[in-house]
PDB file of C-alpha atoms in Angstrom:
ATOM      1  CA  MET A   1     149.899  54.577  60.922  1.00 46.00           C
ATOM      2  CA  ASN A   2     147.764  52.559  58.533  1.00 52.00           C
ATOM      3  CA  LYS A   3     148.735  48.988  57.794  1.00 56.00           C
ATOM      4  CA  ILE A   4     150.715  48.514  54.601  1.00 56.00           C
ATOM      5  CA  ASN A   5     149.995  45.725  52.158  1.00 59.00           C
ATOM      6  CA  LEU A   6     153.314  43.881  51.960  1.00 60.00           C
ATOM      7  CA  LYS A   7     152.764  43.200  48.265  1.00 86.00           C
ATOM      8  CA  ASN A   8     152.098  46.778  47.159  1.00 92.00           C
ATOM      9  CA  ARG A   9     154.875  48.789  45.522  1.00 95.00           C
ATOM     10  CA  PHE A  10     154.656  52.292  44.128  1.00 97.00           C
ATOM     11  CA  ALA A  11     157.150  54.489  42.310  1.00 96.00           C
ATOM     12  CA  SER A  12     156.993  58.274  42.357  1.00 95.00           C
ATOM     13  CA  ILE A  13     158.981  59.885  39.533  1.00 96.00           C
ATOM     14  CA  TRP A  14     159.642  63.508  40.442  1.00 94.00           C
ATOM     15  CA  PHE A  15     160.881  66.059  37.903  1.00 94.00           C
ATOM     16  CA  PRO A  16     162.098  68.894  40.201  1.00 91.00           C
ATOM     17  CA  GLN A  17     163.305  71.140  37.373  1.00 92.00           C
ATOM     18  CA  LEU A  18     160.671  70.417  34.716  1.00 94.00           C
ATOM     19  CA  PRO A  19     159.255  73.970  34.351  1.00 93.00           C
ATOM     20  CA  LEU A  20     162.798  75.361  34.158  1.00 93.00           C
ATOM     21  CA  GLU A  21     163.878  72.710  31.635  1.00 93.00           C
ATOM     22  CA  MET A  22     160.897  73.566  29.438  1.00 93.00           C
ATOM     23  CA  ILE A  23     161.957  77.209  29.340  1.00 93.00           C
ATOM     24  CA  LEU A  24     165.645  76.453  28.744  1.00 93.00           C
ATOM     25  CA  SER A  25     164.866  74.028  25.926  1.00 91.00           C
ATOM     26  CA  LYS A  26     163.647  77.048  23.948  1.00 92.00           C
ATOM     27  CA  GLU A  27     165.972  79.716  25.382  1.00 91.00           C
ATOM     28  CA  PRO A  28     169.149  77.988  26.639  1.00 91.00           C
ATOM     29  CA  LEU A  29     171.101  81.239  27.040  1.00 92.00           C
ATOM     30  CA  LEU A  30     168.831  82.245  29.913  1.00 91.00           C
ATOM     31  CA  ASN A  31     170.655  79.790  32.161  1.00 90.00           C
ATOM     32  CA  SER A  32     173.557  82.238  32.316  1.00 90.00           C
ATOM     33  CA  LEU A  33     171.281  84.647  34.173  1.00 90.00           C
ATOM     34  CA  PRO A  34     169.382  84.340  37.480  1.00 90.00           C
ATOM     35  CA  LEU A  35     166.162  82.731  36.256  1.00 92.00           C
ATOM     36  CA  VAL A  36     162.860  82.049  38.022  1.00 92.00           C
ATOM     37  CA  VAL A  37     159.744  80.328  36.691  1.00 93.00           C
ATOM     38  CA  SER A  38     156.127  80.668  37.800  1.00 91.00           C
ATOM     39  CA  PHE A  39     152.713  79.754  36.419  1.00 92.00           C
ATOM     40  CA  SER A  40     151.148  82.374  34.170  1.00 86.00           C
ATOM     41  CA  ASP A  41     148.226  82.893  36.556  1.00 84.00           C
ATOM     42  CA  ARG A  42     150.241  83.080  39.791  1.00 85.00           C
ATOM     43  CA  GLU A  43     152.973  85.150  41.421  1.00 84.00           C
ATOM     44  CA  GLU A  44     154.533  82.245  43.317  1.00 89.00           C
ATOM     45  CA  ILE A  45     157.830  80.926  41.991  1.00 91.00           C
ATOM     46  CA  ILE A  46     157.842  77.180  41.326  1.00 91.00           C
ATOM     47  CA  CYS A  47     161.371  76.722  40.012  1.00 91.00           C
ATOM     48  CA  THR A  48     164.734  78.551  39.946  1.00 91.00           C
ATOM     49  CA  ASN A  49     168.138  77.972  38.403  1.00 90.00           C
ATOM     50  CA  GLU A  50     171.363  77.794  40.376  1.00 90.00           C
ATOM     51  CA  LEU A  51     172.299  81.462  39.869  1.00 91.00           C
ATOM     52  CA  ALA A  52     168.996  82.519  41.387  1.00 90.00           C
ATOM     53  CA  LYS A  53     169.565  80.214  44.354  1.00 89.00           C
ATOM     54  CA  LYS A  54     172.932  81.886  44.933  1.00 88.00           C
ATOM     55  CA  LEU A  55     170.980  85.099  45.443  1.00 86.00           C
ATOM     56  CA  ASN A  56     168.856  83.396  48.126  1.00 87.00           C
ATOM     57  CA  ILE A  57     165.888  83.223  45.756  1.00 88.00           C
ATOM     58  CA  HIS A  58     163.857  80.031  46.031  1.00 85.00           C
ATOM     59  CA  SER A  59     160.537  78.422  45.258  1.00 86.00           C
ATOM     60  CA  GLY A  60     157.617  79.832  47.212  1.00 86.00           C
ATOM     61  CA  MET A  61     158.706  83.443  46.949  1.00 87.00           C
ATOM     62  CA  SER A  62     156.806  85.878  44.747  1.00 87.00           C
ATOM     63  CA  THR A  63     158.255  87.365  41.579  1.00 84.00           C
ATOM     64  CA  LYS A  64     157.974  90.844  43.133  1.00 84.00           C
ATOM     65  CA  GLU A  65     160.158  89.738  46.032  1.00 83.00           C
ATOM     66  CA  THR A  66     162.857  88.507  43.644  1.00 84.00           C
ATOM     67  CA  LEU A  67     163.085  91.901  41.967  1.00 81.00           C
ATOM     68  CA  THR A  68     163.600  93.470  45.382  1.00 81.00           C
ATOM     69  CA  LEU A  69     166.516  91.139  46.042  1.00 79.00           C
ATOM     70  CA  ASN A  70     168.026  91.683  42.593  1.00 82.00           C
ATOM     71  CA  PRO A  71     166.570  93.729  39.716  1.00 85.00           C
ATOM     72  CA  HIS A  72     168.413  91.626  37.140  1.00 87.00           C
ATOM     73  CA  VAL A  73     166.483  88.434  37.831  1.00 90.00           C
ATOM     74  CA  VAL A  74     164.730  87.093  34.731  1.00 91.00           C
ATOM     75  CA  SER A  75     161.158  85.904  35.319  1.00 91.00           C
ATOM     76  CA  LYS A  76     159.435  83.473  32.956  1.00 92.00           C
ATOM     77  CA  THR A  77     156.024  81.818  33.067  1.00 92.00           C
ATOM     78  CA  VAL A  78     154.614  78.478  31.957  1.00 92.00           C
ATOM     79  CA  GLN A  79     151.051  77.356  31.304  1.00 92.00           C
ATOM     80  CA  HIS A  80     149.415  74.585  33.336  1.00 91.00           C
ATOM     81  CA  SER A  81     148.288  72.958  30.089  1.00 91.00           C
ATOM     82  CA  ASP A  82     151.821  72.926  28.663  1.00 92.00           C
ATOM     83  CA  ILE A  83     153.190  71.232  31.796  1.00 91.00           C
ATOM     84  CA  LYS A  84     150.418  68.628  31.624  1.00 92.00           C
ATOM     85  CA  LYS A  85     151.152  67.896  27.960  1.00 91.00           C
ATOM     86  CA  LYS A  86     154.835  67.485  28.786  1.00 91.00           C
ATOM     87  CA  LEU A  87     154.091  64.990  31.558  1.00 91.00           C
ATOM     88  CA  ILE A  88     151.736  63.015  29.320  1.00 90.00           C
ATOM     89  CA  ASN A  89     154.490  62.818  26.690  1.00 89.00           C
ATOM     90  CA  LEU A  90     156.686  61.146  29.321  1.00 88.00           C
ATOM     91  CA  PHE A  91     154.133  58.346  29.721  1.00 86.00           C
ATOM     92  CA  SER A  92     155.284  56.450  26.638  1.00 85.00           C
ATOM     93  CA  PHE A  93     158.531  55.204  28.166  1.00 90.00           C
ATOM     94  CA  THR A  94     157.005  54.181  31.513  1.00 92.00           C
ATOM     95  CA  TYR A  95     154.151  52.162  29.917  1.00 91.00           C
ATOM     96  CA  GLN A  96     156.572  49.313  29.256  1.00 92.00           C
ATOM     97  CA  PHE A  97     156.838  48.777  33.019  1.00 93.00           C
ATOM     98  CA  THR A  98     153.214  49.212  34.138  1.00 93.00           C
ATOM     99  CA  PRO A  99     149.911  50.428  32.671  1.00 91.00           C
ATOM    100  CA  LEU A 100     148.904  51.972  36.005  1.00 94.00           C
ATOM    101  CA  ILE A 101     150.264  55.497  35.693  1.00 94.00           C
ATOM    102  CA  ARG A 102     148.757  58.808  36.716  1.00 93.00           C
ATOM    103  CA  LEU A 103     149.747  62.445  36.780  1.00 93.00           C
ATOM    104  CA  ASP A 104     150.739  63.569  40.247  1.00 92.00           C
ATOM    105  CA  GLY A 105     150.595  67.344  40.371  1.00 89.00           C
ATOM    106  CA  TYR A 106     152.478  69.356  37.771  1.00 89.00           C
ATOM    107  CA  ASP A 107     155.904  67.815  38.332  1.00 92.00           C
ATOM    108  CA  SER A 108     155.632  64.056  38.850  1.00 94.00           C
ATOM    109  CA  LEU A 109     154.169  60.708  37.830  1.00 95.00           C
ATOM    110  CA  MET A 110     152.881  57.985  40.153  1.00 96.00           C
ATOM    111  CA  LEU A 111     153.332  54.372  39.025  1.00 96.00           C
ATOM    112  CA  ASP A 112     151.769  51.301  40.573  1.00 96.00           C
ATOM    113  CA  ILE A 113     154.458  48.649  40.009  1.00 95.00           C
ATOM    114  CA  THR A 114     152.887  45.967  42.200  1.00 94.00           C
ATOM    115  CA  GLY A 115     153.546  42.572  40.632  1.00 92.00           C
ATOM    116  CA  CYS A 116     155.510  44.100  37.728  1.00 92.00           C
ATOM    117  CA  GLU A 117     158.886  42.565  38.572  1.00 91.00           C
ATOM    118  CA  LYS A 118     158.952  40.800  35.216  1.00 92.00           C
ATOM    119  CA  PHE A 119     159.030  44.195  33.503  1.00 93.00           C
ATOM    120  CA  THR A 120     160.881  46.356  35.997  1.00 92.00           C
ATOM    121  CA  GLY A 121     163.492  43.840  37.099  1.00 91.00           C
ATOM    122  CA  LYS A 122     165.245  44.708  40.353  1.00 94.00           C
ATOM    123  CA  GLU A 123     164.052  48.015  41.718  1.00 93.00           C
ATOM    124  CA  GLU A 124     167.601  49.399  41.677  1.00 93.00           C
ATOM    125  CA  ASP A 125     167.892  48.574  37.970  1.00 94.00           C
ATOM    126  CA  PHE A 126     164.426  50.026  37.328  1.00 94.00           C
ATOM    127  CA  ILE A 127     165.511  53.349  38.820  1.00 95.00           C
ATOM    128  CA  ASP A 128     168.689  53.329  36.702  1.00 93.00           C
ATOM    129  CA  GLN A 129     166.635  52.769  33.545  1.00 93.00           C
ATOM    130  CA  LEU A 130     164.290  55.631  34.389  1.00 95.00           C
ATOM    131  CA  ARG A 131     166.970  58.140  35.279  1.00 93.00           C
ATOM    132  CA  THR A 132     169.162  57.215  32.304  1.00 92.00           C
ATOM    133  CA  HIS A 133     166.259  57.632  29.892  1.00 94.00           C
ATOM    134  CA  PHE A 134     165.184  61.009  31.241  1.00 94.00           C
ATOM    135  CA  SER A 135     168.746  62.329  31.432  1.00 91.00           C
ATOM    136  CA  LYS A 136     169.161  61.599  27.719  1.00 92.00           C
ATOM    137  CA  ILE A 137     166.329  64.018  26.992  1.00 91.00           C
ATOM    138  CA  ASN A 138     167.753  66.567  29.466  1.00 90.00           C
ATOM    139  CA  ILE A 139     165.212  66.036  32.218  1.00 92.00           C
ATOM    140  CA  LEU A 140     166.303  65.647  35.821  1.00 92.00           C
ATOM    141  CA  SER A 141     164.382  62.889  37.594  1.00 93.00           C
ATOM    142  CA  VAL A 142     164.272  61.540  41.147  1.00 94.00           C
ATOM    143  CA  VAL A 143     162.573  58.246  41.941  1.00 95.00           C
ATOM    144  CA  GLY A 144     161.111  57.134  45.249  1.00 95.00           C
ATOM    145  CA  ILE A 145     159.842  53.556  45.656  1.00 96.00           C
ATOM    146  CA  ALA A 146     157.840  52.434  48.679  1.00 94.00           C
ATOM    147  CA  GLY A 147     154.824  50.403  49.810  1.00 93.00           C
ATOM    148  CA  THR A 148     152.373  53.348  49.737  1.00 92.00           C
ATOM    149  CA  GLN A 149     151.873  56.196  47.320  1.00 93.00           C
ATOM    150  CA  GLY A 150     152.380  58.749  50.093  1.00 91.00           C
ATOM    151  CA  ALA A 151     155.682  57.220  51.198  1.00 92.00           C
ATOM    152  CA  ALA A 152     156.983  57.009  47.625  1.00 94.00           C
ATOM    153  CA  TRP A 153     156.010  60.654  47.072  1.00 94.00           C
ATOM    154  CA  ALA A 154     157.713  61.737  50.301  1.00 92.00           C
ATOM    155  CA  VAL A 155     161.033  59.937  49.952  1.00 91.00           C
ATOM    156  CA  ALA A 156     161.463  61.153  46.364  1.00 92.00           C
ATOM    157  CA  ARG A 157     161.249  64.771  47.478  1.00 90.00           C
ATOM    158  CA  PHE A 158     162.394  65.203  51.039  1.00 88.00           C
ATOM    159  CA  GLN A 159     165.108  62.680  51.827  1.00 72.00           C
ATOM    160  CA  ASN A 160     167.833  64.962  50.413  1.00 62.00           C
ATOM    161  CA  ASN A 161     169.133  67.910  52.390  1.00 46.00           C
ATOM    162  CA  SER A 162     169.132  69.994  49.204  1.00 37.00           C
ATOM    163  CA  ASN A 163     165.368  69.563  48.846  1.00 44.00           C
ATOM    164  CA  GLN A 164     164.343  70.720  52.279  1.00 45.00           C
ATOM    165  CA  LYS A 165     162.454  73.984  52.655  1.00 46.00           C
ATOM    166  CA  GLN A 166     164.728  76.998  52.883  1.00 43.00           C
ATOM    167  CA  PRO A 167     164.165  79.727  55.467  1.00 43.00           C
ATOM    168  CA  ARG A 168     162.107  82.612  54.181  1.00 44.00           C
ATOM    169  CA  VAL A 169     163.952  85.833  53.541  1.00 43.00           C
ATOM    170  CA  SER A 170     162.799  88.943  55.409  1.00 45.00           C
ATOM    171  CA  LEU A 171     162.865  91.623  52.733  1.00 44.00           C
ATOM    172  CA  ARG A 172     162.139  94.350  55.249  1.00 45.00           C
ATOM    173  CA  LYS A 173     165.183  93.312  57.276  1.00 47.00           C
ATOM    174  CA  ILE A 174     167.377  93.310  54.169  1.00 42.00           C
ATOM    175  CA  ILE A 175     166.225  96.804  53.195  1.00 42.00           C
ATOM    176  CA  ASN A 176     166.595  98.163  56.726  1.00 48.00           C
ATOM    177  CA  ASP A 177     170.084  96.686  57.071  1.00 49.00           C
ATOM    178  CA  GLN A 178     171.137  98.205  53.779  1.00 44.00           C
ATOM    179  CA  SER A 179     169.730 101.599  54.789  1.00 47.00           C
ATOM    180  CA  ARG A 180     171.541 101.564  58.135  1.00 49.00           C
ATOM    181  CA  ALA A 181     174.785 100.514  56.508  1.00 45.00           C
ATOM    182  CA  THR A 182     174.742 103.301  53.936  1.00 42.00           C
ATOM    183  CA  ARG A 183     172.858 105.862  56.077  1.00 45.00           C
ATOM    184  CA  ILE A 184     170.994 106.970  52.984  1.00 37.00           C
ATOM    185  CA  LYS A 185     167.644 106.219  51.404  1.00 41.00           C
ATOM    186  CA  ILE A 186     167.465 103.408  48.899  1.00 37.00           C
ATOM    187  CA  PRO A 187     168.285 105.082  45.533  1.00 41.00           C
ATOM    188  CA  SER A 188     165.946 104.830  42.617  1.00 44.00           C
ATOM    189  CA  ASP A 189     167.375 107.109  39.922  1.00 44.00           C
ATOM    190  CA  ARG A 190     168.708 105.780  36.642  1.00 45.00           C
ATOM    191  CA  ASN A 191     172.351 106.706  37.296  1.00 45.00           C
ATOM    192  CA  THR A 192     172.365 104.717  40.497  1.00 39.00           C
ATOM    193  CA  GLN A 193     170.823 101.732  38.727  1.00 42.00           C
ATOM    194  CA  ASN A 194     173.562 101.839  36.107  1.00 44.00           C
ATOM    195  CA  SER A 195     176.234 101.921  38.772  1.00 38.00           C
ATOM    196  CA  GLN A 196     174.643  98.967  40.530  1.00 38.00           C
ATOM    197  CA  LYS A 197     174.917  96.936  37.346  1.00 37.00           C
ATOM    198  CA  LYS A 198     178.698  97.242  37.521  1.00 34.00           C
ATOM    199  CA  SER A 199     178.742  95.487  40.885  1.00 31.00           C
ATOM    200  CA  SER A 200     175.896  93.081  40.168  1.00 32.00           C
ATOM    201  CA  VAL A 201     175.924  89.310  40.246  1.00 31.00           C
ATOM    202  CA  PHE A 202     177.143  89.082  36.675  1.00 32.00           C
ATOM    203  CA  ASN A 203     180.581  90.381  37.641  1.00 30.00           C
ATOM    204  CA  THR A 204     181.001  87.637  40.227  1.00 27.00           C
ATOM    205  CA  SER A 205     182.602  84.334  39.323  1.00 29.00           C
ATOM    206  CA  TYR A 206     180.547  81.397  40.569  1.00 28.00           C
ATOM    207  CA  SER A 207     181.386  77.755  40.873  1.00 29.00           C
ATOM    208  CA  ILE A 208     177.963  76.199  40.386  1.00 26.00           C
ATOM    209  CA  ASN A 209     177.500  72.598  41.518  1.00 34.00           C
ATOM    210  CA  SER A 210     174.216  70.968  40.699  1.00 42.00           C
ATOM    211  CA  PRO A 211     172.331  69.737  43.777  1.00 46.00           C
ATOM    212  CA  ILE A 212     172.519  66.013  44.399  1.00 60.00           C
ATOM    213  CA  TYR A 213     169.087  64.458  43.975  1.00 78.00           C
ATOM    214  CA  ARG A 214     169.259  60.867  45.195  1.00 84.00           C
ATOM    215  CA  SER A 215     166.599  58.308  44.407  1.00 89.00           C
ATOM    216  CA  ARG A 216     165.603  55.984  47.241  1.00 90.00           C
ATOM    217  CA  ILE A 217     163.955  52.611  47.806  1.00 92.00           C
ATOM    218  CA  ILE A 218     162.084  51.934  51.060  1.00 91.00           C
ATOM    219  CA  ASP A 219     161.147  48.403  52.074  1.00 91.00           C
ATOM    220  CA  ASN A 220     157.528  48.106  53.195  1.00 89.00           C
ATOM    221  CA  ASP A 221     158.464  47.146  56.744  1.00 87.00           C
ATOM    222  CA  GLU A 222     160.775  50.181  56.976  1.00 87.00           C
ATOM    223  CA  THR A 223     158.171  52.785  55.986  1.00 86.00           C
ATOM    224  CA  LYS A 224     157.568  54.297  59.422  1.00 85.00           C
ATOM    225  CA  LYS A 225     161.253  54.478  60.237  1.00 86.00           C
ATOM    226  CA  ALA A 226     162.025  56.147  56.896  1.00 85.00           C
ATOM    227  CA  LEU A 227     159.313  58.778  57.234  1.00 87.00           C
ATOM    228  CA  THR A 228     159.987  59.869  60.812  1.00 87.00           C
ATOM    229  CA  SER A 229     163.301  61.522  59.901  1.00 85.00           C
ATOM    230  CA  LEU A 230     161.743  63.620  57.119  1.00 88.00           C
ATOM    231  CA  PRO A 231     160.473  67.214  57.439  1.00 87.00           C
ATOM    232  CA  LEU A 232     156.756  67.888  57.958  1.00 86.00           C
ATOM    233  CA  GLU A 233     156.393  68.757  54.268  1.00 87.00           C
ATOM    234  CA  ALA A 234     156.699  65.028  53.581  1.00 87.00           C
ATOM    235  CA  LEU A 235     153.148  64.611  54.965  1.00 87.00           C
ATOM    236  CA  ASN A 236     151.838  66.829  52.158  1.00 84.00           C
ATOM    237  CA  LEU A 237     150.190  69.208  54.605  1.00 84.00           C
ATOM    238  CA  GLU A 238     148.915  72.668  53.707  1.00 84.00           C
ATOM    239  CA  SER A 239     151.546  75.408  54.026  1.00 82.00           C
ATOM    240  CA  THR A 240     149.471  77.166  56.688  1.00 86.00           C
ATOM    241  CA  ASP A 241     149.541  74.008  58.817  1.00 86.00           C
ATOM    242  CA  ILE A 242     153.297  73.660  58.308  1.00 87.00           C
ATOM    243  CA  ASN A 243     153.914  77.266  59.392  1.00 86.00           C
ATOM    244  CA  GLN A 244     151.718  76.876  62.467  1.00 86.00           C
ATOM    245  CA  LEU A 245     153.445  73.655  63.541  1.00 87.00           C
ATOM    246  CA  ASN A 246     156.856  75.238  62.988  1.00 88.00           C
ATOM    247  CA  LEU A 247     155.920  78.027  65.397  1.00 87.00           C
ATOM    248  CA  PHE A 248     155.617  75.372  68.100  1.00 84.00           C
ATOM    249  CA  GLY A 249     159.016  73.889  67.287  1.00 86.00           C
ATOM    250  CA  ILE A 250     157.634  70.973  65.265  1.00 87.00           C
ATOM    251  CA  TYR A 251     159.717  70.518  62.127  1.00 88.00           C
ATOM    252  CA  LYS A 252     159.992  66.791  61.483  1.00 87.00           C
ATOM    253  CA  VAL A 253     157.516  63.927  61.286  1.00 87.00           C
ATOM    254  CA  LYS A 254     159.190  62.472  64.357  1.00 87.00           C
ATOM    255  CA  ASP A 255     158.416  65.625  66.335  1.00 86.00           C
ATOM    256  CA  LEU A 256     154.743  65.209  65.482  1.00 85.00           C
ATOM    257  CA  ILE A 257     154.630  61.487  66.337  1.00 82.00           C
ATOM    258  CA  ASP A 258     156.179  62.143  69.754  1.00 81.00           C
ATOM    259  CA  ILE A 259     153.279  64.436  70.727  1.00 84.00           C
ATOM    260  CA  ASP A 260     150.053  63.047  72.172  1.00 82.00           C
ATOM    261  CA  SER A 261     147.440  62.841  69.398  1.00 81.00           C
ATOM    262  CA  SER A 262     144.728  64.439  71.536  1.00 83.00           C
ATOM    263  CA  SER A 263     146.951  67.472  72.057  1.00 83.00           C
ATOM    264  CA  ILE A 264     147.552  67.804  68.313  1.00 83.00           C
ATOM    265  CA  ASN A 265     143.848  67.427  67.620  1.00 82.00           C
ATOM    266  CA  ARG A 266     142.999  70.119  70.183  1.00 84.00           C
ATOM    267  CA  ARG A 267     145.591  72.630  68.974  1.00 83.00           C
ATOM    268  CA  PHE A 268     145.802  72.038  65.225  1.00 83.00           C
ATOM    269  CA  GLY A 269     142.796  69.959  64.151  1.00 79.00           C
ATOM    270  CA  ASN A 270     141.946  66.349  63.338  1.00 81.00           C
ATOM    271  CA  HIS A 271     143.030  66.619  59.690  1.00 83.00           C
ATOM    272  CA  ILE A 272     146.695  66.613  60.763  1.00 83.00           C
ATOM    273  CA  ILE A 273     146.161  63.386  62.733  1.00 79.00           C
ATOM    274  CA  LYS A 274     144.654  61.791  59.615  1.00 78.00           C
ATOM    275  CA  ARG A 275     147.635  62.771  57.502  1.00 74.00           C
TER     276      ARG A 275
END
């Protein structure tokens, strides 16, 4: 692991529900339905509401898959440019703490707060100010503070159990199980669809509890210890690399560190060692 400058401090502000919040700000009634959001030029879901999660629908699935799980799911899209404009609009509040701010993907900001104690105050108070401000404008935020940008990014996203990657649903298995249970072919006529509506998710009473997104501060000398307990996604690897490592029983950063580097390099490539 690279040496960490003991003076450097970075804050990653993650907005896990930003695409969803942008949709609901214009159409709030949609939150009473299973709702998924994707980019206009992609099939992959980037955000879901709690009703959709109850149906085992999650980010990373395709919109076509969601319709297979439940035909009543509402799918909405957002533009990359609209997300970028929204993030830039959030700059104004954070400028009072540091001028060193950059966009970090479509759902977060990265702040260099090194030497900014005069403006941020204690890091705990800084986090409270950020989260309070964003909650007032109905935006969920999670803050990770650490000695490197990568560590701040990781602890903001993956230190909560609710944020870990969910197992992928096998749609073929679901369909086969349903067919065996009913001993009939999956119906497709209109009358059957109408009857399914009567027993759909909307007739079920749910007690929805919002996931707990905890912000976290990591001391510079605790970086390695903090990262080893996180899932591999915290290393910001490509999804293909994650899937391949998972096949070998490697799920956490600790699992990767415990393996000889030459073996990793031989099996998976040098780029994983660099990460």
